[in-house]
Amino acid sequence: MADPARAPQDAVAAAMEDAAALGGFFAMRTGGPGEGWHPVQESYARGFADLATAVADRYRTRDPRVGVSIAQLGHAARLWSPVLACALLHGIVLDLDALQRADTGSALRLPHPAGWYADRLPHREHALSTEVMGHLAALEAGLDVKIAPRLLDGNAASALAGSAGVLLAARPGLRTPLTRLVTRLLGTGRLVGTGSLTGPDLAFRRRSCCLYYRTPAGSKCGDCCFAD
């Protein structure tokens, strides 16, 4: 039986193309040859080890938790950015079930664009949270490095707020609906209690630390619980 909430593939592709035009982490690729890509679930099962190691090497740290935390934070931003943009700009909730990752990098793609019309779903915020947090939960389950779950949840919240801030800067007319959506997402599931918005431009203060300050050249991030 057809799902009445399903959006046609061309509508999802158009939404993703519009989001990608914002640049940076908003660019989630679609279609194209399968060579050079693998199901992101395979990366999760390996604990994101290649990206975590690359991050640790880049920041010259021997603490494996730092590499894992920063890699997970970056991945969360690559999930939240297009998800927020498609939801706010086109009313489409992306279906990330078939998500793939580049074999030699952190880029993501959907081989076949898929999603739902947000206004045909009973709970848009729950659907958005499920898509992103489901991936982050799978990543966490595959980790072989012991790291506090609430630190990872804080990273997810920080990535959400950061992605929203970039979207707001690019599309200031979205301020009211974007602020409302982010506030509701921060009150959903594992993001509850991770932090709070502190200003009209979606400034955020988290209640945990991503550990970046532990790198040799590191400092406290602007939303860190330890920041002045």
Backbone as CSV, one residue per row, in Angstrom:
resi,resn,N_x,N_y,N_z,CA_x,CA_y,CA_z,C_x,C_y,C_z
1,MET,0.852,-1.201,0.000,0.000,0.000,0.000,0.888,1.252,0.000
2,ALA,0.554,2.223,-0.816,1.341,3.451,-0.908,1.214,4.263,0.378
3,ASP,2.306,4.904,0.738,2.319,5.770,1.914,1.862,7.154,1.481
4,PRO,0.719,7.634,1.946,0.204,8.934,1.496,1.077,10.110,1.893
5,ALA,1.972,9.907,2.869,2.852,10.996,3.289,4.116,11.084,2.431
6,ARG,4.377,10.045,1.624,5.590,10.013,0.821,5.607,11.151,-0.201
7,ALA,6.757,11.810,-0.293,6.954,12.842,-1.307,7.571,12.196,-2.539
8,PRO,7.234,12.657,-3.737,7.843,12.095,-4.939,9.348,12.353,-4.961
9,GLN,10.069,11.440,-5.607,11.520,11.505,-5.597,12.047,12.827,-6.160
10,ASP,11.396,13.358,-7.201,11.889,14.602,-7.784,11.719,15.780,-6.833
11,ALA,10.671,15.751,-6.006,10.474,16.827,-5.030,11.538,16.769,-3.944
12,VAL,11.884,15.566,-3.515,12.937,15.411,-2.505,14.276,15.839,-3.082
13,ALA,14.559,15.440,-4.319,15.818,15.810,-4.958,15.940,17.326,-5.086
14,ALA,14.839,17.994,-5.441,14.858,19.448,-5.564,15.123,20.112,-4.215
15,ALA,14.513,19.570,-3.166,14.729,20.117,-1.826,16.188,19.950,-1.410
16,MET,16.764,18.790,-1.684,18.151,18.535,-1.315,19.105,19.415,-2.125
17,GLU,18.778,19.650,-3.385,19.611,20.531,-4.212,19.577,21.952,-3.680
18,ASP,18.404,22.408,-3.271,18.266,23.750,-2.703,19.057,23.860,-1.407
19,ALA,18.995,22.826,-0.571,19.746,22.818,0.682,21.245,22.830,0.408
20,ALA,21.674,22.041,-0.565,23.106,21.946,-0.881,23.667,23.280,-1.332
21,ALA,22.827,24.126,-1.931,23.288,25.438,-2.392,23.725,26.329,-1.242
22,LEU,23.317,25.979,-0.013,23.736,26.742,1.156,25.189,26.456,1.503
23,GLY,25.743,25.380,0.940,27.156,25.067,1.128,27.451,24.275,2.386
24,GLY,28.743,23.962,2.530,29.212,23.286,3.731,28.508,21.982,4.004
25,PHE,28.101,21.785,5.256,27.490,20.538,5.677,26.071,20.340,5.149
26,PHE,25.529,21.328,4.446,24.181,21.184,3.886,24.184,20.346,2.615
27,ALA,25.355,20.092,2.058,25.455,19.358,0.797,25.451,17.858,1.038
28,MET,24.309,17.241,0.864,24.177,15.783,0.894,23.877,15.353,-0.547
29,ARG,24.757,14.576,-1.117,24.642,14.231,-2.529,23.502,13.245,-2.790
30,THR,23.103,13.209,-4.048,22.060,12.273,-4.473,22.466,11.627,-5.791
31,GLY,22.012,10.384,-5.994,22.233,9.692,-7.248,23.693,9.463,-7.579
32,GLY,23.958,9.161,-8.834,25.308,8.940,-9.306,25.763,7.503,-9.163
33,PRO,26.966,7.204,-9.682,27.503,5.838,-9.600,27.706,5.398,-8.150
34,GLY,27.631,4.092,-7.935,27.778,3.571,-6.582,29.216,3.412,-6.133
35,GLU,30.162,3.432,-7.093,31.557,3.260,-6.720,32.018,4.389,-5.806
36,GLY,32.779,4.022,-4.786,33.318,5.026,-3.876,32.425,5.334,-2.689
37,TRP,31.315,4.605,-2.562,30.376,4.840,-1.473,30.038,3.512,-0.807
38,HIS,29.678,3.571,0.460,29.246,2.384,1.185,28.138,2.768,2.161
39,PRO,27.282,1.808,2.544,26.234,2.133,3.525,26.861,2.685,4.802
40,VAL,26.332,3.781,5.289,26.919,4.415,6.470,26.847,3.484,7.676
41,GLN,25.913,2.542,7.668,25.813,1.589,8.771,27.099,0.770,8.916
42,GLU,27.807,0.539,7.806,29.081,-0.177,7.880,30.106,0.641,8.661
43,SER,30.098,1.943,8.451,30.994,2.817,9.214,30.630,2.818,10.690
44,TYR,29.336,2.808,10.981,28.905,2.769,12.374,29.395,1.491,13.045
45,ALA,29.266,0.369,12.339,29.680,-0.916,12.912,31.171,-0.940,13.216
46,ARG,31.931,-0.147,12.470,33.378,-0.055,12.705,33.725,1.077,13.656
47,GLY,32.709,1.663,14.280,32.948,2.709,15.264,33.490,4.001,14.688
48,PHE,33.233,4.230,13.376,33.733,5.457,12.732,35.247,5.585,12.923
49,ALA,35.928,4.424,12.983,37.341,4.401,13.366,38.223,5.201,12.430
50,ASP,37.961,5.132,11.111,38.831,5.843,10.176,38.736,7.352,10.355
51,LEU,37.513,7.861,10.516,37.361,9.307,10.696,37.876,9.752,12.059
52,ALA,37.626,8.952,13.092,38.102,9.302,14.431,39.625,9.355,14.463
53,THR,40.280,8.400,13.800,41.736,8.392,13.744,42.256,9.584,12.967
54,ALA,41.589,9.905,11.858,42.002,11.061,11.058,41.884,12.353,11.856
55,VAL,40.815,12.476,12.630,40.632,13.670,13.458,41.719,13.744,14.532
56,ALA,41.987,12.625,15.189,43.018,12.605,16.230,44.378,12.985,15.648
57,ASP,44.689,12.485,14.462,45.958,12.832,13.816,46.001,14.314,13.454
58,ARG,44.882,14.839,12.949,44.831,16.244,12.529,45.071,17.173,13.716
59,TYR,44.521,16.820,14.863,44.651,17.679,16.037,45.779,17.242,16.974
60,ARG,46.538,16.250,16.529,47.731,15.797,17.245,47.421,15.435,18.704
61,THR,46.411,14.601,18.870,46.062,14.142,20.209,46.153,12.625,20.285
62,ARG,46.544,12.134,21.439,46.605,10.691,21.654,45.398,10.170,22.425
63,ASP,44.497,11.071,22.752,43.284,10.686,23.479,42.241,10.241,22.448
64,PRO,41.944,8.950,22.348,40.997,8.488,21.316,39.596,9.058,21.497
65,ARG,39.247,9.446,22.712,37.916,10.016,22.929,37.737,11.324,22.173
66,VAL,38.812,12.086,22.048,38.734,13.368,21.347,38.430,13.135,19.867
67,GLY,39.150,12.182,19.266,38.899,11.883,17.868,37.479,11.415,17.626
68,VAL,36.978,10.537,18.493,35.615,10.031,18.366,34.603,11.159,18.531
69,SER,34.801,11.976,19.552,33.840,13.039,19.838,33.750,14.038,18.690
70,ILE,34.881,14.492,18.185,34.861,15.505,17.133,34.347,14.918,15.824
71,ALA,34.690,13.650,15.548,34.170,13.002,14.340,32.657,12.856,14.427
72,GLN,32.154,12.474,15.594,30.710,12.318,15.772,30.007,13.667,15.672
73,LEU,30.612,14.719,16.214,30.035,16.059,16.148,29.925,16.516,14.695
74,GLY,30.977,16.280,13.917,30.937,16.659,12.515,29.882,15.885,11.743
75,HIS,29.756,14.597,12.051,28.756,13.778,11.380,27.352,14.258,11.735
76,ALA,27.153,14.602,12.994,25.845,15.112,13.411,25.486,16.379,12.642
77,ALA,26.460,17.244,12.410,26.203,18.464,11.654,25.862,18.154,10.197
78,ARG,26.491,17.117,9.639,26.192,16.729,8.260,24.803,16.098,8.140
79,LEU,24.284,15.596,9.223,22.919,15.074,9.239,21.904,16.200,9.459
80,TRP,22.112,16.986,10.499,21.143,18.014,10.854,20.995,19.082,9.777
81,SER,22.088,19.465,9.135,22.029,20.610,8.214,21.041,20.390,7.068
82,PRO,21.195,19.345,6.256,20.211,19.161,5.184,18.822,18.800,5.692
83,VAL,18.747,18.105,6.815,17.444,17.741,7.372,16.671,19.000,7.758
84,LEU,17.317,19.931,8.438,16.656,21.185,8.818,16.267,21.991,7.590
85,ALA,17.200,22.123,6.644,16.939,22.947,5.464,15.774,22.397,4.645
86,CYS,15.748,21.092,4.429,14.656,20.503,3.647,13.319,20.659,4.364
87,ALA,13.335,20.523,5.686,12.097,20.657,6.452,11.568,22.083,6.428
88,LEU,12.460,23.051,6.616,12.013,24.444,6.705,11.774,25.078,5.346
89,LEU,12.568,24.740,4.360,12.446,25.368,3.048,11.421,24.692,2.143
90,HIS,11.245,23.370,2.319,10.368,22.641,1.404,9.323,21.774,2.102
91,GLY,9.314,21.762,3.415,8.325,20.959,4.125,8.512,19.480,3.908
92,ILE,9.772,19.048,3.742,10.065,17.638,3.488,10.964,17.082,4.586
93,VAL,10.574,15.942,5.141,11.390,15.212,6.114,12.172,14.153,5.344
94,LEU,13.488,14.262,5.338,14.306,13.312,4.595,14.252,11.921,5.230
95,ASP,14.206,10.921,4.375,14.297,9.525,4.802,15.757,9.112,4.641
96,LEU,16.464,8.935,5.756,17.896,8.655,5.735,18.222,7.172,5.884
97,ASP,17.249,6.316,5.651,17.456,4.887,5.872,18.557,4.315,4.976
98,ALA,18.645,4.781,3.740,19.622,4.242,2.785,20.886,5.089,2.699
99,LEU,21.132,5.901,3.688,22.263,6.835,3.661,23.591,6.110,3.439
100,GLN,24.444,6.743,2.627,25.777,6.213,2.341,26.836,7.243,2.706
101,ARG,28.067,6.722,2.917,29.215,7.581,3.221,30.301,7.332,2.199
102,ALA,31.050,8.375,1.876,32.159,8.236,0.936,33.221,7.311,1.522
103,ASP,33.825,6.484,0.663,34.853,5.557,1.133,36.068,6.287,1.682
104,THR,36.353,7.474,1.158,37.582,8.173,1.536,37.330,9.541,2.162
105,GLY,36.204,9.699,2.817,35.916,10.988,3.435,34.642,10.946,4.249
106,SER,34.171,12.118,4.617,33.000,12.222,5.483,31.730,12.603,4.738
107,ALA,31.828,12.800,3.409,30.658,13.200,2.623,29.571,12.127,2.693
108,LEU,28.323,12.570,2.601,27.173,11.676,2.664,26.341,11.794,1.392
109,ARG,25.614,10.728,1.073,24.695,10.795,-0.072,23.535,9.834,0.118
110,LEU,22.435,10.164,-0.536,21.288,9.275,-0.663,21.259,8.821,-2.120
111,PRO,21.481,7.546,-2.377,21.487,7.095,-3.772,20.161,7.350,-4.470
112,HIS,19.071,7.254,-3.736,17.741,7.524,-4.269,17.024,8.452,-3.287
113,PRO,16.858,9.729,-3.630,16.219,10.682,-2.718,14.869,10.178,-2.240
114,ALA,14.640,10.255,-0.939,13.381,9.772,-0.374,13.015,10.631,0.830
115,GLY,11.731,10.777,1.034,11.282,11.565,2.176,9.766,11.634,2.243
116,TRP,9.294,12.384,3.213,7.857,12.537,3.440,7.502,14.019,3.481
117,TYR,6.260,14.325,3.149,5.766,15.688,3.353,5.506,15.870,4.848
118,ALA,6.129,16.878,5.421,6.048,17.078,6.868,4.624,17.301,7.339
119,ASP,3.826,18.010,6.538,2.465,18.320,6.986,1.525,17.127,6.911
120,ARG,2.016,15.994,6.402,1.207,14.783,6.366,1.623,13.783,7.444
121,LEU,2.583,14.199,8.256,3.040,13.352,9.357,2.406,13.850,10.659
122,PRO,2.077,12.955,11.579,1.428,13.393,12.818,2.340,14.209,13.730
123,HIS,3.647,13.923,13.707,4.564,14.636,14.596,5.868,14.924,13.845
124,ARG,5.951,16.109,13.256,7.120,16.457,12.445,8.399,16.400,13.255
125,GLU,8.397,16.988,14.454,9.615,17.031,15.250,10.098,15.621,15.607
126,HIS,9.164,14.754,15.930,9.534,13.383,16.259,10.150,12.694,15.048
127,ALA,9.566,12.927,13.874,10.091,12.308,12.653,11.505,12.810,12.354
128,LEU,11.732,14.094,12.476,13.070,14.652,12.236,14.076,14.099,13.232
129,SER,13.694,14.075,14.500,14.579,13.561,15.539,14.903,12.095,15.309
130,THR,13.892,11.326,14.922,14.099,9.901,14.692,15.117,9.664,13.585
131,GLU,15.021,10.419,12.504,15.944,10.231,11.380,17.388,10.512,11.798
132,VAL,17.631,11.627,12.465,18.996,12.003,12.826,19.505,11.215,14.027
133,MET,18.732,11.194,15.104,19.207,10.553,16.326,19.307,9.038,16.163
134,GLY,18.519,8.465,15.258,18.663,7.041,14.990,20.035,6.717,14.427
135,HIS,20.524,7.563,13.543,21.865,7.367,12.996,22.929,7.547,14.073
136,LEU,22.770,8.555,14.894,23.775,8.801,15.927,23.772,7.706,16.984
137,ALA,22.613,7.123,17.241,22.547,6.003,18.180,23.274,4.786,17.607
138,ALA,23.137,4.554,16.313,23.825,3.431,15.672,25.332,3.650,15.693
139,LEU,25.763,4.884,15.471,27.184,5.197,15.552,27.709,4.914,16.959
140,GLU,26.977,5.381,17.950,27.383,5.179,19.343,27.477,3.697,19.689
141,ALA,26.536,2.911,19.184,26.520,1.485,19.503,27.749,0.759,18.972
142,GLY,28.360,1.279,17.921,29.517,0.627,17.337,30.850,1.065,17.898
143,LEU,30.860,2.035,18.786,32.117,2.567,19.307,32.842,1.536,20.168
144,ASP,34.157,1.475,19.987,34.969,0.633,20.877,35.775,1.490,21.843
145,VAL,35.467,2.777,21.865,36.087,3.726,22.792,35.027,4.133,23.810
146,LYS,35.345,4.054,25.077,34.390,4.409,26.113,34.255,5.931,26.182
147,ILE,33.058,6.395,25.966,32.806,7.839,25.978,31.405,8.076,26.536
148,ALA,31.254,9.121,27.325,29.993,9.367,28.015,28.856,9.590,27.018
149,PRO,27.754,8.844,27.146,26.623,9.032,26.230,26.094,10.464,26.225
150,ARG,26.087,11.115,27.385,25.548,12.479,27.418,26.481,13.469,26.732
151,LEU,27.768,13.155,26.660,28.673,13.988,25.861,28.261,13.903,24.398
152,LEU,27.979,12.702,23.916,27.569,12.524,22.528,26.217,13.177,22.263
153,ASP,25.313,13.100,23.232,24.028,13.786,23.087,24.246,15.299,23.019
154,GLY,25.173,15.789,23.834,25.493,17.212,23.799,26.061,17.616,22.456
155,ASN,26.868,16.752,21.863,27.384,17.019,20.528,26.249,17.123,19.513
156,ALA,25.272,16.208,19.631,24.128,16.231,18.717,23.365,17.544,18.849
157,ALA,23.179,17.996,20.077,22.466,19.258,20.303,23.274,20.437,19.794
158,SER,24.578,20.418,20.036,25.452,21.491,19.562,25.432,21.571,18.043
159,ALA,25.468,20.393,17.384,25.419,20.357,15.926,24.086,20.883,15.413
160,LEU,22.998,20.540,16.098,21.680,21.045,15.732,21.653,22.570,15.783
161,ALA,22.091,23.130,16.899,22.075,24.586,17.052,23.011,25.257,16.058
162,GLY,24.185,24.663,15.839,25.131,25.244,14.898,24.599,25.233,13.477
163,SER,23.997,24.125,13.077,23.410,24.038,11.737,22.279,25.044,11.579
164,ALA,21.470,25.163,12.614,20.367,26.117,12.576,20.873,27.546,12.471
165,GLY,21.976,27.844,13.168,22.539,29.182,13.098,23.026,29.534,11.703
166,VAL,23.646,28.583,11.028,24.103,28.811,9.649,22.901,29.007,8.726
167,LEU,21.868,28.194,8.913,20.662,28.328,8.100,19.999,29.681,8.327
168,LEU,19.965,30.129,9.569,19.370,31.430,9.887,20.145,32.564,9.223
169,ALA,21.476,32.480,9.239,22.287,33.525,8.619,22.026,33.604,7.114
170,ALA,21.788,32.442,6.491,21.544,32.404,5.053,20.106,32.791,4.704
171,ARG,19.183,32.435,5.559,17.760,32.708,5.323,17.143,33.343,6.568
172,PRO,17.428,34.630,6.817,16.936,35.281,8.046,15.420,35.298,8.182
173,GLY,14.706,35.175,7.087,13.250,35.155,7.159,12.704,33.923,7.859
174,LEU,13.555,32.943,8.086,13.132,31.713,8.755,13.241,31.791,10.277
175,ARG,13.603,32.950,10.803,13.913,33.051,12.232,12.826,32.441,13.123
176,THR,11.595,32.831,12.950,10.536,32.367,13.848,10.285,30.867,13.729
177,PRO,10.028,30.340,12.518,9.788,28.893,12.446,11.020,28.061,12.789
178,LEU,12.208,28.563,12.459,13.428,27.823,12.768,13.670,27.778,14.269
179,THR,13.487,28.898,14.939,13.659,28.927,16.391,12.657,28.009,17.078
180,ARG,11.431,28.037,16.590,10.398,27.169,17.166,10.761,25.694,16.976
181,LEU,11.230,25.349,15.781,11.560,23.957,15.490,12.745,23.486,16.330
182,VAL,13.791,24.290,16.408,14.968,23.895,17.191,14.611,23.748,18.667
183,THR,13.802,24.669,19.178,13.383,24.579,20.579,12.641,23.270,20.838
184,ARG,11.764,22.899,19.926,11.008,21.655,20.101,11.921,20.437,19.975
185,LEU,12.876,20.482,19.059,13.796,19.358,18.909,14.668,19.192,20.149
186,LEU,15.073,20.303,20.753,15.864,20.234,21.982,15.043,19.686,23.152
187,GLY,13.742,19.658,22.988,12.866,19.099,24.021,12.380,17.708,23.670
188,THR,13.061,17.053,22.719,12.629,15.746,22.244,13.687,14.679,22.505
189,GLY,13.265,13.550,23.062,14.145,12.390,23.200,15.430,12.669,23.960
190,ARG,16.531,12.204,23.412,17.815,12.290,24.098,18.400,13.696,24.124
191,LEU,17.796,14.626,23.398,18.303,15.999,23.435,17.782,16.778,24.642
192,VAL,16.807,16.221,25.331,16.277,16.889,26.525,17.398,17.046,27.562
193,GLY,17.576,18.271,28.046,18.562,18.522,29.085,19.991,18.686,28.602
194,THR,20.202,18.709,27.281,21.571,18.836,26.765,22.055,20.275,26.739
195,GLY,21.143,21.227,26.824,21.520,22.627,26.779,20.316,23.471,26.431
196,SER,20.557,24.744,26.174,19.439,25.637,25.877,19.881,26.780,24.981
197,LEU,18.921,27.320,24.244,19.185,28.496,23.431,19.304,29.704,24.349
198,THR,20.268,30.580,24.035,20.530,31.709,24.923,20.386,33.062,24.256
199,GLY,20.009,33.076,22.973,19.887,34.351,22.290,19.034,34.257,21.049
200,PRO,18.660,35.411,20.476,17.763,35.433,19.317,18.381,34.850,18.051
201,ASP,19.701,34.783,17.984,20.364,34.233,16.805,20.724,32.761,16.994
202,LEU,19.961,32.080,17.841,20.123,30.650,18.107,21.451,30.319,18.771
203,ALA,21.982,31.284,19.530,23.151,30.984,20.353,22.767,29.890,21.332
204,PHE,23.723,29.005,21.613,23.419,27.815,22.403,24.483,27.621,23.471
205,ARG,24.070,27.172,24.653,24.999,26.802,25.714,24.696,25.360,26.115
206,ARG,25.676,24.503,25.903,25.485,23.094,26.205,25.899,22.786,27.639
207,ARG,25.505,21.611,28.117,25.804,21.215,29.486,26.899,20.157,29.542
208,SER,27.582,19.959,28.430,28.695,19.015,28.382,29.781,19.613,27.497
209,CYS,30.874,18.892,27.358,32.012,19.410,26.586,32.416,18.386,25.534
210,CYS,32.741,18.850,24.321,33.115,17.947,23.227,34.556,17.460,23.328
211,LEU,35.327,17.972,24.290,36.719,17.585,24.563,37.741,18.234,23.628
212,TYR,37.302,19.129,22.765,38.259,19.784,21.867,39.363,20.499,22.645
213,TYR,39.039,21.011,23.811,40.030,21.742,24.591,41.196,20.848,25.021
214,ARG,41.026,19.524,24.908,42.091,18.608,25.300,43.148,18.421,24.202
215,THR,42.910,18.965,23.018,43.927,18.872,21.970,45.050,19.852,22.285
216,PRO,46.270,19.629,21.765,47.405,20.507,22.079,47.144,21.984,21.795
217,ALA,46.420,22.264,20.705,46.155,23.669,20.362,44.713,24.052,20.631
218,GLY,44.009,23.218,21.376,42.586,23.404,21.571,42.227,24.501,22.543
219,SER,40.980,24.899,22.484,40.425,25.899,23.402,38.974,25.513,23.658
220,LYS,38.304,26.247,24.502,36.890,25.978,24.760,36.043,26.546,23.636
221,CYS,35.074,25.784,23.190,34.173,26.232,22.140,33.203,27.273,22.696
222,GLY,32.585,28.031,21.810,31.705,29.105,22.246,30.487,28.631,23.019
223,ASP,30.040,27.401,22.757,28.854,26.916,23.464,29.198,25.975,24.611
224,CYS,30.476,25.865,24.945,30.924,24.906,25.958,30.416,25.270,27.342
225,CYS,30.142,24.239,28.132,29.696,24.468,29.503,30.791,25.101,30.347
226,PHE,32.050,24.980,29.903,33.180,25.561,30.636,33.546,26.967,30.188
227,ALA,32.903,27.440,29.102,33.233,28.772,28.572,32.776,29.851,29.523
228,ASP,33.523,30.925,29.554,33.161,32.061,30.433,31.953,32.802,29.869
